[in-house]
Structure formats: structure tokens, C-alpha cells
XYZ file of C-alpha atoms in Angstrom:
410
model
C -124.432 -114.990 120.113
C -123.924 -117.801 117.675
C -121.470 -115.656 115.687
C -119.490 -115.028 118.874
C -119.306 -118.770 119.569
C -118.057 -119.504 116.075
C -115.483 -116.728 116.413
C -114.277 -118.104 119.738
C -113.912 -121.625 118.294
C -111.992 -120.208 115.318
C -109.550 -118.388 117.621
C -108.972 -121.554 119.652
C -108.237 -123.502 116.465
C -105.719 -120.858 115.385
C -103.908 -121.144 118.692
C -103.737 -124.931 118.343
C -102.411 -124.746 114.761
C -99.730 -122.243 115.780
C -98.498 -124.379 118.655
C -94.812 -125.473 118.946
C -95.192 -128.811 120.682
C -92.102 -130.224 118.929
C -90.131 -126.987 118.999
C -86.867 -126.512 120.857
C -85.340 -123.443 122.394
C -82.061 -122.492 120.624
C -80.038 -122.708 123.831
C -81.081 -126.353 124.320
C -79.642 -127.464 120.967
C -76.121 -128.565 120.079
C -75.401 -127.593 116.467
C -73.076 -130.215 114.949
C -70.854 -128.551 112.322
C -68.568 -131.501 111.456
C -68.443 -135.270 111.986
C -65.333 -137.472 111.944
C -65.197 -141.249 111.492
C -62.346 -143.493 112.729
C -61.801 -147.191 113.339
C -61.947 -147.833 117.103
C -58.846 -149.013 118.904
C -58.431 -152.385 120.637
C -60.566 -154.161 118.045
C -63.873 -152.742 119.255
C -66.984 -152.982 117.120
C -68.447 -149.921 115.431
C -66.674 -146.604 114.861
C -65.163 -143.799 116.867
C -67.418 -140.927 115.801
C -66.365 -137.380 116.662
C -69.090 -134.736 116.765
C -67.802 -131.187 116.486
C -70.421 -128.721 117.648
C -70.637 -124.944 117.839
C -70.449 -123.024 121.072
C -72.962 -120.202 120.461
C -71.800 -118.178 123.472
C -68.316 -117.894 121.932
C -69.448 -117.154 118.366
C -71.358 -113.904 118.687
C -73.805 -112.158 120.884
C -72.792 -114.030 124.020
C -72.988 -112.200 127.305
C -69.867 -111.433 129.280
C -66.290 -110.742 128.260
C -65.910 -113.837 126.076
C -68.962 -113.239 123.863
C -68.062 -113.308 120.169
C -64.464 -114.408 120.727
C -64.610 -117.155 118.080
C -61.494 -119.094 117.082
C -60.762 -122.361 118.904
C -63.286 -121.447 121.586
C -66.154 -121.381 119.069
C -66.178 -125.189 118.700
C -66.097 -128.223 120.972
C -65.634 -131.943 120.247
C -66.976 -135.143 121.726
C -66.021 -138.663 120.570
C -68.176 -141.718 121.202
C -68.045 -145.299 119.938
C -71.182 -146.278 118.063
C -72.300 -148.297 114.998
C -73.503 -145.245 113.068
C -74.146 -141.507 112.962
C -77.506 -141.426 114.708
C -76.435 -143.924 117.340
C -73.512 -141.598 118.124
C -75.893 -138.629 118.375
C -78.114 -140.610 120.736
C -75.169 -141.434 123.018
C -73.832 -137.863 122.922
C -77.253 -136.519 123.939
C -76.804 -138.346 127.256
C -73.302 -136.930 127.848
C -73.630 -133.266 126.875
C -76.550 -131.211 128.165
C -77.724 -130.434 124.654
C -79.967 -132.018 122.044
C -77.687 -132.482 119.040
C -79.010 -131.548 115.606
C -77.316 -132.336 112.264
C -79.126 -129.682 110.210
C -76.064 -127.375 110.293
C -73.442 -130.045 109.557
C -70.977 -128.761 106.948
C -68.273 -131.457 106.852
C -67.958 -135.252 107.007
C -64.380 -136.494 107.519
C -63.437 -140.160 107.012
C -60.159 -141.676 108.131
C -57.886 -143.143 105.482
C -58.430 -146.644 106.861
C -62.220 -146.441 106.663
C -62.200 -144.908 103.160
C -60.158 -147.850 101.860
C -62.673 -150.333 103.283
C -65.619 -148.576 101.652
C -68.077 -145.807 102.508
C -71.302 -147.260 101.165
C -72.953 -147.718 104.573
C -72.256 -144.113 105.578
C -73.645 -142.577 102.416
C -76.692 -144.815 102.565
C -77.439 -143.083 105.869
C -76.646 -139.652 104.406
C -78.897 -140.326 101.410
C -81.828 -141.199 103.656
C -81.226 -138.482 106.236
C -83.641 -135.567 106.434
C -81.112 -133.657 108.572
C -77.771 -133.874 106.755
C -77.892 -131.670 103.689
C -76.882 -132.916 100.210
C -74.361 -130.053 99.862
C -72.351 -131.131 102.910
C -68.573 -131.141 102.292
C -66.681 -134.432 102.493
C -62.993 -135.266 102.953
C -60.536 -138.074 103.678
C -58.129 -137.522 106.565
C -54.551 -138.806 106.364
C -54.415 -138.684 110.169
C -57.234 -139.712 112.463
C -60.403 -137.777 111.700
C -60.615 -137.018 115.422
C -57.107 -135.477 115.398
C -57.970 -133.343 112.381
C -61.165 -131.966 113.915
C -59.505 -131.332 117.273
C -56.751 -129.366 115.495
C -59.184 -127.095 113.641
C -58.695 -123.533 114.814
C -60.812 -121.042 112.843
C -58.703 -118.060 113.901
C -59.888 -115.747 111.129
C -63.571 -116.715 111.316
C -65.879 -116.226 114.289
C -68.410 -118.695 112.843
C -67.022 -122.263 112.361
C -69.510 -122.949 109.554
C -68.101 -119.952 107.692
C -64.609 -121.345 108.234
C -65.414 -124.627 106.453
C -67.187 -122.771 103.672
C -64.095 -120.651 102.994
C -61.843 -123.732 102.956
C -63.911 -126.065 100.768
C -65.814 -123.604 98.575
C -63.172 -120.990 97.815
C -63.062 -120.398 94.037
C -59.318 -119.701 94.275
C -58.562 -123.070 95.916
C -57.680 -125.104 92.836
C -55.539 -127.565 94.815
C -58.614 -129.366 96.168
C -61.518 -130.900 94.225
C -64.994 -129.415 94.423
C -67.075 -132.356 95.616
C -70.110 -132.673 97.879
C -71.894 -135.518 99.661
C -74.578 -135.672 96.972
C -71.945 -136.023 94.228
C -70.214 -138.916 95.958
C -73.545 -140.636 96.659
C -74.516 -140.605 92.975
C -71.074 -141.298 91.485
C -70.364 -144.275 93.766
C -73.369 -146.084 92.291
C -72.966 -144.821 88.725
C -71.602 -146.606 85.655
C -70.558 -143.266 84.155
C -68.111 -141.820 86.659
C -66.031 -142.395 89.766
C -65.536 -139.902 92.543
C -62.880 -138.008 94.490
C -62.592 -136.324 97.886
C -60.289 -133.608 99.219
C -57.437 -134.830 101.422
C -56.981 -133.262 104.838
C -54.503 -133.769 107.661
C -52.534 -132.098 110.411
C -49.219 -130.565 109.299
C -46.055 -132.575 109.802
C -42.447 -131.504 110.282
C -40.835 -133.277 107.328
C -40.261 -131.692 103.942
C -39.404 -133.307 100.630
C -36.022 -132.580 99.060
C -35.880 -130.838 95.701
C -38.611 -129.501 93.440
C -40.926 -131.008 90.890
C -39.319 -131.422 87.482
C -42.463 -130.537 85.572
C -42.554 -127.353 83.538
C -46.084 -126.782 84.784
C -46.067 -125.277 88.300
C -42.279 -125.212 87.923
C -40.283 -125.735 91.133
C -43.443 -126.562 93.083
C -43.887 -129.888 94.887
C -46.895 -132.067 94.096
C -47.820 -132.210 97.788
C -50.823 -133.558 99.636
C -52.251 -132.427 102.961
C -49.876 -132.887 105.892
C -46.695 -132.642 103.815
C -46.276 -128.868 103.936
C -44.070 -127.796 106.868
C -45.464 -124.768 108.664
C -43.535 -124.810 111.923
C -46.623 -125.545 114.000
C -49.397 -128.074 114.302
C -52.302 -126.961 112.136
C -54.844 -128.359 109.708
C -54.179 -128.593 105.961
C -56.491 -129.411 103.040
C -54.746 -130.210 99.753
C -54.777 -132.889 97.039
C -57.422 -135.542 96.574
C -58.320 -139.152 97.288
C -59.319 -141.173 94.208
C -62.146 -143.688 94.486
C -63.409 -146.690 92.574
C -67.064 -146.944 93.513
C -67.037 -146.312 97.280
C -63.453 -147.421 98.005
C -60.352 -145.233 98.004
C -57.671 -146.633 95.683
C -55.132 -143.823 95.204
C -54.072 -140.269 96.032
C -53.162 -137.319 93.839
C -51.238 -134.199 94.803
C -51.962 -130.524 94.430
C -50.767 -130.179 90.808
C -52.742 -133.219 89.642
C -55.808 -131.873 91.438
C -55.453 -128.556 89.611
C -55.354 -130.419 86.287
C -58.424 -132.404 87.353
C -60.360 -129.190 87.989
C -59.440 -127.957 84.507
C -60.651 -131.119 82.808
C -64.026 -131.243 84.571
C -64.648 -127.540 83.888
C -64.492 -126.386 87.514
C -61.218 -124.462 87.165
C -61.520 -120.728 87.845
C -58.073 -119.194 88.302
C -54.764 -119.693 90.059
C -51.161 -118.535 89.980
C -49.055 -120.866 87.843
C -45.266 -120.861 87.408
C -43.933 -122.105 84.053
C -40.494 -123.137 82.855
C -39.242 -121.011 79.940
C -36.250 -122.237 77.950
C -34.784 -118.740 77.467
C -34.460 -118.211 81.237
C -34.489 -121.695 82.818
C -33.376 -120.295 86.186
C -36.396 -117.932 86.463
C -39.918 -119.392 86.673
C -42.391 -117.203 84.782
C -45.571 -116.731 86.800
C -48.971 -115.942 85.338
C -52.431 -115.712 86.817
C -54.185 -118.373 84.803
C -57.886 -118.772 84.216
C -60.391 -120.645 82.115
C -63.518 -118.782 81.126
C -64.720 -121.459 78.705
C -65.709 -125.044 79.421
C -63.519 -127.791 77.903
C -64.648 -129.371 74.643
C -64.869 -133.149 75.070
C -65.787 -135.872 72.598
C -65.758 -139.646 73.103
C -65.682 -142.241 70.330
C -66.938 -145.666 71.458
C -66.913 -147.413 68.069
C -64.102 -149.731 69.222
C -63.085 -151.497 72.429
C -60.461 -148.781 72.953
C -62.463 -145.550 73.404
C -60.922 -142.469 71.824
C -61.289 -139.379 73.985
C -60.503 -135.927 72.606
C -60.362 -132.948 74.913
C -59.579 -129.304 74.200
C -58.801 -126.904 77.054
C -59.166 -123.144 76.726
C -56.709 -121.349 79.000
C -55.500 -117.750 79.181
C -53.445 -115.716 81.588
C -51.750 -112.458 82.534
C -48.112 -112.051 83.562
C -47.532 -111.683 87.310
C -43.752 -112.001 87.285
C -41.200 -112.237 84.528
C -37.409 -112.282 84.375
C -34.982 -109.376 84.843
C -32.719 -110.965 82.226
C -35.042 -110.814 79.209
C -38.369 -109.419 78.094
C -40.674 -112.419 77.746
C -43.053 -110.256 75.706
C -40.436 -110.127 72.937
C -40.646 -113.926 72.681
C -44.341 -114.281 73.352
C -44.962 -116.826 70.594
C -42.193 -119.106 71.860
C -43.464 -118.744 75.433
C -47.070 -119.627 74.559
C -45.904 -122.621 72.490
C -43.819 -123.946 75.381
C -46.612 -123.359 77.890
C -49.078 -125.209 75.656
C -46.664 -128.116 75.328
C -46.038 -128.297 79.083
C -49.734 -128.141 79.925
C -50.549 -130.764 77.273
C -47.905 -133.098 78.734
C -49.261 -132.653 82.249
C -52.859 -133.322 81.179
C -51.840 -136.430 79.227
C -49.879 -137.740 82.202
C -52.874 -137.210 84.464
C -55.287 -138.944 82.076
C -52.979 -141.928 81.600
C -52.761 -142.314 85.366
C -56.558 -142.459 85.674
C -56.736 -145.051 82.876
C -54.034 -147.161 84.542
C -56.034 -147.016 87.764
C -59.195 -147.895 85.861
C -61.155 -145.055 87.408
C -62.953 -142.416 85.318
C -62.975 -139.541 87.804
C -63.270 -136.945 85.013
C -66.686 -138.254 83.981
C -65.964 -139.124 80.350
C -68.543 -141.897 80.714
C -71.357 -139.335 80.595
C -70.135 -138.346 77.104
C -69.732 -141.981 76.050
C -73.304 -142.708 77.161
C -74.643 -140.345 74.494
C -73.439 -142.730 71.792
C -75.941 -145.416 72.811
C -79.672 -145.558 72.198
C -80.566 -147.289 75.443
C -79.153 -147.609 78.933
C -78.879 -151.373 78.437
C -76.603 -150.859 75.424
C -74.345 -148.564 77.427
C -74.130 -151.059 80.285
C -73.324 -153.839 77.841
C -70.381 -151.803 76.501
C -68.900 -151.998 80.040
C -67.444 -148.495 80.161
C -65.501 -148.999 83.371
C -63.522 -151.847 81.860
C -63.113 -150.195 78.460
C -61.755 -147.000 80.045
C -58.567 -148.840 80.970
C -57.750 -148.985 77.221
C -58.724 -145.401 76.440
C -56.642 -143.321 74.004
C -56.425 -139.564 74.563
C -56.045 -136.668 72.140
C -55.337 -133.441 74.058
C -55.323 -129.951 72.562
C -54.470 -126.764 74.436
C -55.742 -123.351 73.360
C -53.513 -121.026 75.404
C -52.996 -117.271 75.122
C -51.478 -114.462 77.169
C -53.635 -111.359 77.478
C -52.777 -107.655 77.714
C -49.091 -107.613 76.795
C -49.380 -104.585 74.496
C -48.642 -101.881 77.055
C -45.449 -103.591 78.148
C -44.219 -104.031 74.597
C -45.000 -100.408 73.643
C -43.268 -99.002 76.712
C -40.070 -100.807 75.729
C -40.288 -99.747 72.090
C -40.611 -96.041 72.948
């Protein structure tokens, strides 16, 4: 009898431990997938915070004719004025018949105006949050963050989270920087490195006249998001915002962003058009890649740090010229490509030094030259970087040209 009593008590305890007192049914939750931050109009206090949340019935498995439709119908937006993220969630909970959760948030979008004022208060909240994940994507919007989120139309993806993943984490998207909330949080308080964010906007109708004069990405504009005419209103993500600490101080276009990815070792591959002196009217296109991390060294023995960087780049021909066989002048072509790429990298690095912002993270290499953290801080890397001297070397080669050459010889 006693054994039965003990067994009964044990079963009751198991039921208590397995209880879901704080649990929520899935259909009672509003899954926030993106959050936008704008300055409120009419001089109001706080921020206009847009919560973009998924509509599960339109994503997949919903009953009725519209189940699994996706696209624009898979997301909804609500904008409230509040002093912070969680205050906005609290207000939205009383407007929409859902309990909003931030555990599925994939994107934080800040308006240009807010990013220039500083983002410290927002990332202090993100750093403390147990809901927002460290690998959340971040971006600066050239238009209102609300307008950007309301223009998002994931036509090719049923799941809106998948849509943002394909935009911000695509290995073939070299025209945007790879940066996450955790990176910005650490870099904005670091003495070693400054941070960047992708630029996003809604497409405009104006187009620039003429092409870029650079031999790298020949005849391609150095655009940012919103500058590419598409004939309709749609979202664009391209280029990057440059920060000093937590404040935006400059912008860089698609070509500069591609160079940035090379320097920090995040470059995978892209199609690149080069100027070739033998056929100046025909850009020569290669699929370019970097399988080896850059070699970087920093000399801090003087007040003008000397930074040497060697990039390892290779590529395959995608298009040539009908006028000549580039393979017959392969040495001249590789020399010119190396020179053009070297010039573009040097121009990019000088621009960062003039801005006084080390977004490439050379400070982490400089730090190795000091025995203690106090010695590194005393060197004042951020100030010294403005006087930095750069030595750039390019190791470039074209692969697999043999078959083309042999076919012409026989």
C-alpha cells in the first residue's frame, strides 16, 4: 500500500513538472520578423517603431483557398510611437489580437536620420534582450524604415524569414557587407574597429548619367540602394553605411562595398568587368573569387602606422571580345587587372583613413604589437589611423585558359 502511495505521489509530481503554465498556443502569438525605427513627425517624443509580423495562415498550411499563398500577404505591419522596442511591443499587444514575440526577428532597420544621431541606446537593449538573437540582420534605410518594410514583397519566398535570409546572407551578394547585430554591438564599443551596415531603400525613378571611369567593374555605376531604376516601386539593398562608434558618418557604393568584403576576407565570388587596353570598347568579364584570406601586417613603430595587405584573387573568363583573343595576351591582361584592382583598393583605404574610421579592422592586427591592453590604448589607434600608410599587393591569376588557347592553335 505504501509503495502505491509513493508511486501516486511520483506521478503527480511528474504532471506538475511537465506543466505549461507559461506556454502559449501558436495561433495566439504574433511572430515579429522585422522592426523599423523612424523619428516621429510633428516633434513627438520617442520613435515611430514599425513591427512587421508574419501571417501564418498565408505562409503555409493555412486552411481555405489562401493557405500558403505567401508573397505580400505573408506579412503585416503595425506602427506605434513609443520610447523603445519593448514599449512598442506592449502597445501593439493592445491593438492586434496577438501576443508579439521577438524570438523570430531577422532584421532591424534604422532610418538615416536616427543612424546619424547614434544607435547606442538601441543596441544596449539588443545586447540585454533574451528574445532578439545576436545574429539578427541590421540595415540603414535611405527612406523611412516604415516605407521600406511596407514595400517588402517576398514574391519568390513563401516564408518572410527565408526572404530576409536570402537577401542578407547570400554568398553571391558582394555588394552589401556581411554584418550582424552582435558585430555592431561589439565594434561600436571597441578601440580596434568601426562598423558598417547595409543600405536599403525603395527604388526611385532617377538614373545617373554615364558610367564609372574605373577599370574595375568597368562601365558599372557605384550605386547605393534606391538609385537603381527598375520601373516599379520595390525594395533594394546595396552599398553600406560607414560608422564611427555608433554614429553614421558616410556612405559607400556597391563597388566600394565589394572591395571592403575582399579586404576583410569575406569575399566569395562575383562577376567583375575589367577594362583591357587592347579592346577598350569591350569590357572583359570574369567570375572572380578569393579562396585564400588576405595577408595583413601592421607596423606601429611610428605615429604613422604602416599597413601592408596582399589579396589573393583568381577568376575564369565569362565573356571576352570578338575582336581579339584575350588568351593570347594573358600576361598583359593579368598585369592590367592587378593594377586596376590595386588602384581601387588603395583608393578605398585612403577614403577610410580620411574619414578616420577603421572599418576593415586593422586595429586588431595593430593590437598584437603591444604587450598590454593599456599600451594599445595609449597608442590611440583611432587617431593614428588617420595617418596610416598603405602598401597593397595583388596576387591575381586567370584559371583554365588552356583549352581555349589549344583550340585556336589547332
